Amino acid sequence: EAQVTQNPRYLITVTGKKLTVTCSQNMNHEYMSWYRQDPGLGLRQIYYSMNVEVTDKGDVPEGYKVSRKEKRNFPLILESPSPNQTSLYFCASNSGQGSSTDTQYFGPGTRLTVL
Amino acid sequence: RKEVEQDPGPFNVPEGATVAFNCTYSNSASQSFFWYRQDCRKEPKLLMSVYSSGNEDGRFTAQLNRASQYISLLIRDSKLSDSATYLCVVNKNTGFQKLVFGTGTRLLVSP
């Protein structure tokens, strides 16, 4: 089954404690993204990757890091989480062709609370 | 001004009703357009792409007006299962997807 998986699904942590949210896709997609979703603000892109070892900042990259060492995995790293990073996070992937029929597949989401 | 604007709703409609959602976008160079559906606390899923000529998928019809930078979604014969948030999404890039999401319009269909 084609899917994007994220772990953990729920996480409560404290300010400053480094954490990693993993993301993996089994569709051989080149393009992967991380988004955060906050009430009244919609989904905003944090980082994206167009292929292995190619990453770039999205609209809200501050406080986040990513890596793309393998095509299937795109972890999101919070080196020193702060309460304003409390949010619902989605990983997504698509083939990267950018056509009007290209579907972006989302993972199930990670609900992060930073105390 | 937000790049993609939607009425947040909620739209409360009875089963069987026809309901229309509108969306405007600010970047005239936007390349492609989509409607995504998001159930409460779940991931967004593609409902349909929006083509310049308008397109229909069963009870759902999407329209694009590039001149007015306006996208619409019409749902006919609403079902209880249509209750969700509908996200207007615009791809402002060529070559690869650079999606900009509206904040969504919430639909509640009641018996």
Tab-separated table of C-alpha atoms in Angstrom:
chain	number	residue	atom	x	y	z
A	1	GLU	CA	0.000	0.000	0.000
A	2	ALA	CA	1.328	3.421	-0.997
A	3	GLN	CA	1.797	5.472	2.119
A	4	VAL	CA	3.684	8.064	4.107
A	5	THR	CA	4.406	7.142	7.709
A	6	GLN	CA	5.399	9.392	10.582
A	7	ASN	CA	6.583	8.649	14.066
A	8	PRO	CA	5.776	9.408	16.747
A	9	ARG	CA	2.118	10.297	16.259
A	10	TYR	CA	1.934	12.142	19.573
A	11	LEU	CA	4.732	13.684	21.605
A	12	ILE	CA	4.828	15.810	24.708
A	13	THR	CA	8.240	17.188	25.540
A	14	VAL	CA	9.910	20.021	27.413
A	15	THR	CA	11.652	23.136	26.187
A	16	GLY	CA	15.178	22.506	24.949
A	17	LYS	CA	15.077	18.724	24.697
A	18	LYS	CA	16.156	17.732	21.199
A	19	LEU	CA	13.713	15.585	19.261
A	20	THR	CA	13.357	13.991	15.848
A	21	VAL	CA	10.164	13.181	13.989
A	22	THR	CA	10.698	10.519	11.368
A	23	CYS	CA	9.005	10.372	7.986
A	24	SER	CA	9.161	7.606	5.433
A	25	GLN	CA	7.455	7.016	2.069
A	26	ASN	CA	7.308	3.862	-0.035
A	27	MET	CA	6.364	5.427	-3.385
A	28	ASN	CA	9.893	6.252	-4.592
A	29	HIS	CA	8.915	9.923	-4.608
A	30	GLU	CA	11.629	12.475	-5.184
A	31	TYR	CA	9.924	15.393	-3.486
A	32	MET	CA	9.188	15.492	0.229
A	33	SER	CA	8.017	18.280	2.526
A	34	TRP	CA	7.301	19.087	6.116
A	35	TYR	CA	4.365	21.288	7.101
A	36	ARG	CA	2.981	22.573	10.333
A	37	GLN	CA	-0.690	23.311	10.821
A	38	ASP	CA	-1.941	25.858	13.317
A	39	PRO	CA	-5.465	27.184	13.877
A	40	GLY	CA	-6.244	30.149	11.642
A	41	LEU	CA	-2.950	29.815	9.760
A	42	GLY	CA	-3.462	26.694	7.688
A	43	LEU	CA	-0.630	24.469	6.586
A	44	ARG	CA	2.713	26.182	6.220
A	45	GLN	CA	5.747	24.587	4.664
A	46	ILE	CA	8.782	24.230	6.927
A	47	TYR	CA	11.325	22.549	4.659
A	48	TYR	CA	11.280	20.602	1.456
A	49	SER	CA	13.593	18.283	-0.411
A	50	MET	CA	13.708	17.738	-4.141
A	51	ASN	CA	15.921	14.670	-3.925
A	52	VAL	CA	18.617	12.988	-1.863
A	53	GLU	CA	20.967	15.541	-0.307
A	54	VAL	CA	18.906	18.429	-1.759
A	55	THR	CA	16.928	20.383	0.819
A	56	ASP	CA	15.685	23.948	1.042
A	57	LYS	CA	13.792	26.215	3.389
A	58	GLY	CA	10.077	26.613	3.139
A	59	ASP	CA	8.084	29.471	4.618
A	60	VAL	CA	8.703	28.845	8.332
A	61	PRO	CA	12.096	27.097	8.729
A	62	GLU	CA	13.306	28.797	11.925
A	63	GLY	CA	14.006	26.313	14.712
A	64	TYR	CA	13.955	23.256	12.462
A	65	LYS	CA	16.475	21.126	10.593
A	66	VAL	CA	16.026	18.342	8.079
A	67	SER	CA	18.163	15.803	6.285
A	68	ARG	CA	17.664	13.622	3.216
A	69	LYS	CA	20.280	10.895	3.195
A	70	GLU	CA	17.982	8.342	1.577
A	71	LYS	CA	15.169	8.854	-0.886
A	72	ARG	CA	12.513	7.304	1.337
A	73	ASN	CA	13.295	9.120	4.599
A	74	PHE	CA	13.021	12.784	5.536
A	75	PRO	CA	13.343	13.353	9.296
A	76	LEU	CA	12.461	16.648	10.958
A	77	ILE	CA	14.779	17.698	13.769
A	78	LEU	CA	14.046	20.209	16.512
A	79	GLU	CA	17.391	20.901	18.168
A	80	SER	CA	15.958	23.002	20.990
A	81	PRO	CA	12.163	22.921	20.937
A	82	SER	CA	10.220	25.879	22.267
A	83	PRO	CA	6.535	26.236	23.184
A	84	ASN	CA	5.794	28.121	19.943
A	85	GLN	CA	6.627	24.916	18.077
A	86	THR	CA	3.609	23.220	19.610
A	87	SER	CA	1.662	22.259	16.523
A	88	LEU	CA	0.368	19.505	14.254
A	89	TYR	CA	3.079	18.416	11.838
A	90	PHE	CA	2.585	16.686	8.506
A	91	CYS	CA	5.132	15.083	6.260
A	92	ALA	CA	4.206	14.832	2.576
A	93	SER	CA	5.618	13.462	-0.626
A	94	ASN	CA	4.895	13.602	-4.332
A	95	SER	CA	6.651	12.600	-7.504
A	96	GLY	CA	7.866	16.162	-7.963
A	97	GLN	CA	6.736	16.591	-11.523
A	98	GLY	CA	4.565	19.530	-10.589
A	99	SER	CA	1.829	18.720	-13.020
A	100	SER	CA	-1.756	19.592	-12.293
A	101	THR	CA	-2.476	15.930	-11.716
A	102	ASP	CA	0.370	15.397	-9.289
A	103	THR	CA	-0.984	14.356	-5.911
A	104	GLN	CA	0.721	15.263	-2.660
A	105	TYR	CA	0.416	12.402	-0.182
A	106	PHE	CA	0.412	13.290	3.480
A	107	GLY	CA	1.446	11.284	6.494
A	108	PRO	CA	-1.020	10.864	9.367
A	109	GLY	CA	0.413	13.770	11.352
A	110	THR	CA	2.410	14.229	14.548
A	111	ARG	CA	0.861	16.233	17.335
A	112	LEU	CA	3.692	17.880	19.258
A	113	THR	CA	3.330	19.705	22.550
A	114	VAL	CA	6.319	21.568	23.965
A	115	LEU	CA	5.946	22.535	27.622
B	1	ARG	CA	-3.205	39.819	2.420
B	2	LYS	CA	-3.049	36.025	2.535
B	3	GLU	CA	-1.914	34.267	-0.620
B	4	VAL	CA	-4.966	32.013	-0.560
B	5	GLU	CA	-8.159	33.146	1.148
B	6	GLN	CA	-11.204	31.139	2.079
B	7	ASP	CA	-14.295	31.737	4.162
B	8	PRO	CA	-13.652	29.631	7.296
B	9	GLY	CA	-17.340	28.834	7.790
B	10	PRO	CA	-18.719	26.687	9.245
B	11	PHE	CA	-21.316	26.037	6.612
B	12	ASN	CA	-24.211	24.164	8.213
B	13	VAL	CA	-26.403	22.469	5.609
B	14	PRO	CA	-29.019	19.694	5.643
B	15	GLU	CA	-28.506	16.437	3.801
B	16	GLY	CA	-29.308	16.795	0.139
B	17	ALA	CA	-28.432	20.469	-0.045
B	18	THR	CA	-26.122	22.045	-2.588
B	19	VAL	CA	-23.287	24.065	-1.142
B	20	ALA	CA	-20.591	26.168	-2.770
B	21	PHE	CA	-17.198	27.225	-1.462
B	22	ASN	CA	-15.119	30.019	-2.867
B	23	CYS	CA	-11.435	30.775	-2.745
B	24	THR	CA	-9.292	33.617	-4.040
B	25	TYR	CA	-5.559	33.633	-4.641
B	26	SER	CA	-3.212	36.577	-4.948
B	27	ASN	CA	-0.391	35.293	-7.166
B	28	SER	CA	-1.456	35.628	-10.789
B	29	ALA	CA	1.455	33.395	-11.836
B	30	SER	CA	0.011	30.413	-9.965
B	31	GLN	CA	0.167	27.313	-12.076
B	32	SER	CA	-2.233	24.702	-10.800
B	33	PHE	CA	-5.040	24.440	-8.332
B	34	PHE	CA	-6.530	21.812	-6.081
B	35	TRP	CA	-9.163	21.108	-3.504
B	36	TYR	CA	-8.092	18.928	-0.581
B	37	ARG	CA	-10.362	17.473	2.057
B	38	GLN	CA	-9.316	17.218	5.690
B	39	ASP	CA	-11.255	15.321	8.321
B	40	CYS	CA	-10.864	16.392	11.926
B	41	ARG	CA	-7.293	15.827	13.137
B	42	LYS	CA	-6.474	13.766	10.064
B	43	GLU	CA	-4.187	14.369	7.115
B	44	PRO	CA	-5.369	16.311	4.061
B	45	LYS	CA	-6.300	14.211	1.043
B	46	LEU	CA	-6.656	15.320	-2.543
B	47	LEU	CA	-10.298	15.743	-3.502
B	48	MET	CA	-9.787	17.026	-7.015
B	49	SER	CA	-7.580	19.106	-9.224
B	50	VAL	CA	-9.096	22.213	-10.774
B	51	TYR	CA	-8.770	22.794	-14.498
B	52	SER	CA	-9.351	25.978	-16.444
B	53	SER	CA	-12.293	24.483	-18.258
B	54	GLY	CA	-13.924	23.347	-15.040
B	55	ASN	CA	-14.225	19.742	-14.054
B	56	GLU	CA	-16.684	17.435	-12.395
B	57	ASP	CA	-16.269	14.309	-10.319
B	58	GLY	CA	-19.598	12.829	-9.337
B	59	ARG	CA	-21.332	15.287	-7.012
B	60	PHE	CA	-18.350	17.636	-6.977
B	61	THR	CA	-17.702	20.397	-9.497
B	62	ALA	CA	-14.654	22.664	-9.472
B	63	GLN	CA	-14.269	25.874	-11.420
B	64	LEU	CA	-11.311	28.161	-12.020
B	65	ASN	CA	-11.466	31.776	-13.130
B	66	ARG	CA	-7.928	32.934	-13.821
B	67	ALA	CA	-8.945	36.472	-14.716
B	68	SER	CA	-10.574	36.967	-11.313
B	69	GLN	CA	-8.103	34.648	-9.504
B	70	TYR	CA	-10.997	32.726	-8.088
B	71	ILE	CA	-11.629	29.020	-7.504
B	72	SER	CA	-14.869	27.379	-6.502
B	73	LEU	CA	-16.104	24.003	-5.338
B	74	LEU	CA	-19.729	22.961	-5.646
B	75	ILE	CA	-21.082	19.970	-3.772
B	76	ARG	CA	-24.484	18.682	-4.836
B	77	ASP	CA	-26.761	16.372	-2.843
B	78	SER	CA	-24.688	16.713	0.332
B	79	LYS	CA	-24.115	13.581	2.403
B	80	LEU	CA	-23.360	13.322	6.099
B	81	SER	CA	-19.970	11.936	5.089
B	82	ASP	CA	-19.145	15.200	3.302
B	83	SER	CA	-18.701	16.879	6.692
B	84	ALA	CA	-15.055	17.948	6.737
B	85	THR	CA	-12.818	20.935	6.119
B	86	TYR	CA	-12.136	21.766	2.487
B	87	LEU	CA	-8.757	23.271	1.704
B	88	CYS	CA	-8.152	25.413	-1.340
B	89	VAL	CA	-4.595	24.815	-2.536
B	90	VAL	CA	-2.571	26.688	-5.117
B	91	ASN	CA	0.693	25.630	-6.721
B	92	LYS	CA	2.646	28.798	-7.353
B	93	ASN	CA	5.630	27.166	-8.966
B	94	THR	CA	6.595	25.429	-12.154
B	95	GLY	CA	8.765	22.358	-12.339
B	96	PHE	CA	7.900	21.152	-8.873
B	97	GLN	CA	5.070	21.725	-6.469
B	98	LYS	CA	5.211	24.742	-4.176
B	99	LEU	CA	1.818	24.473	-2.579
B	100	VAL	CA	0.124	27.269	-0.687
B	101	PHE	CA	-2.821	26.216	1.438
B	102	GLY	CA	-5.881	28.178	2.410
B	103	THR	CA	-6.994	27.886	6.015
B	104	GLY	CA	-9.976	25.808	4.969
B	105	THR	CA	-13.750	26.011	4.962
B	106	ARG	CA	-15.550	23.791	7.408
B	107	LEU	CA	-18.695	21.988	6.234
B	108	LEU	CA	-21.210	20.384	8.591
B	109	VAL	CA	-23.951	18.308	6.980
B	110	SER	CA	-26.810	17.443	9.306
B	111	PRO	CA	-29.613	14.851	8.991
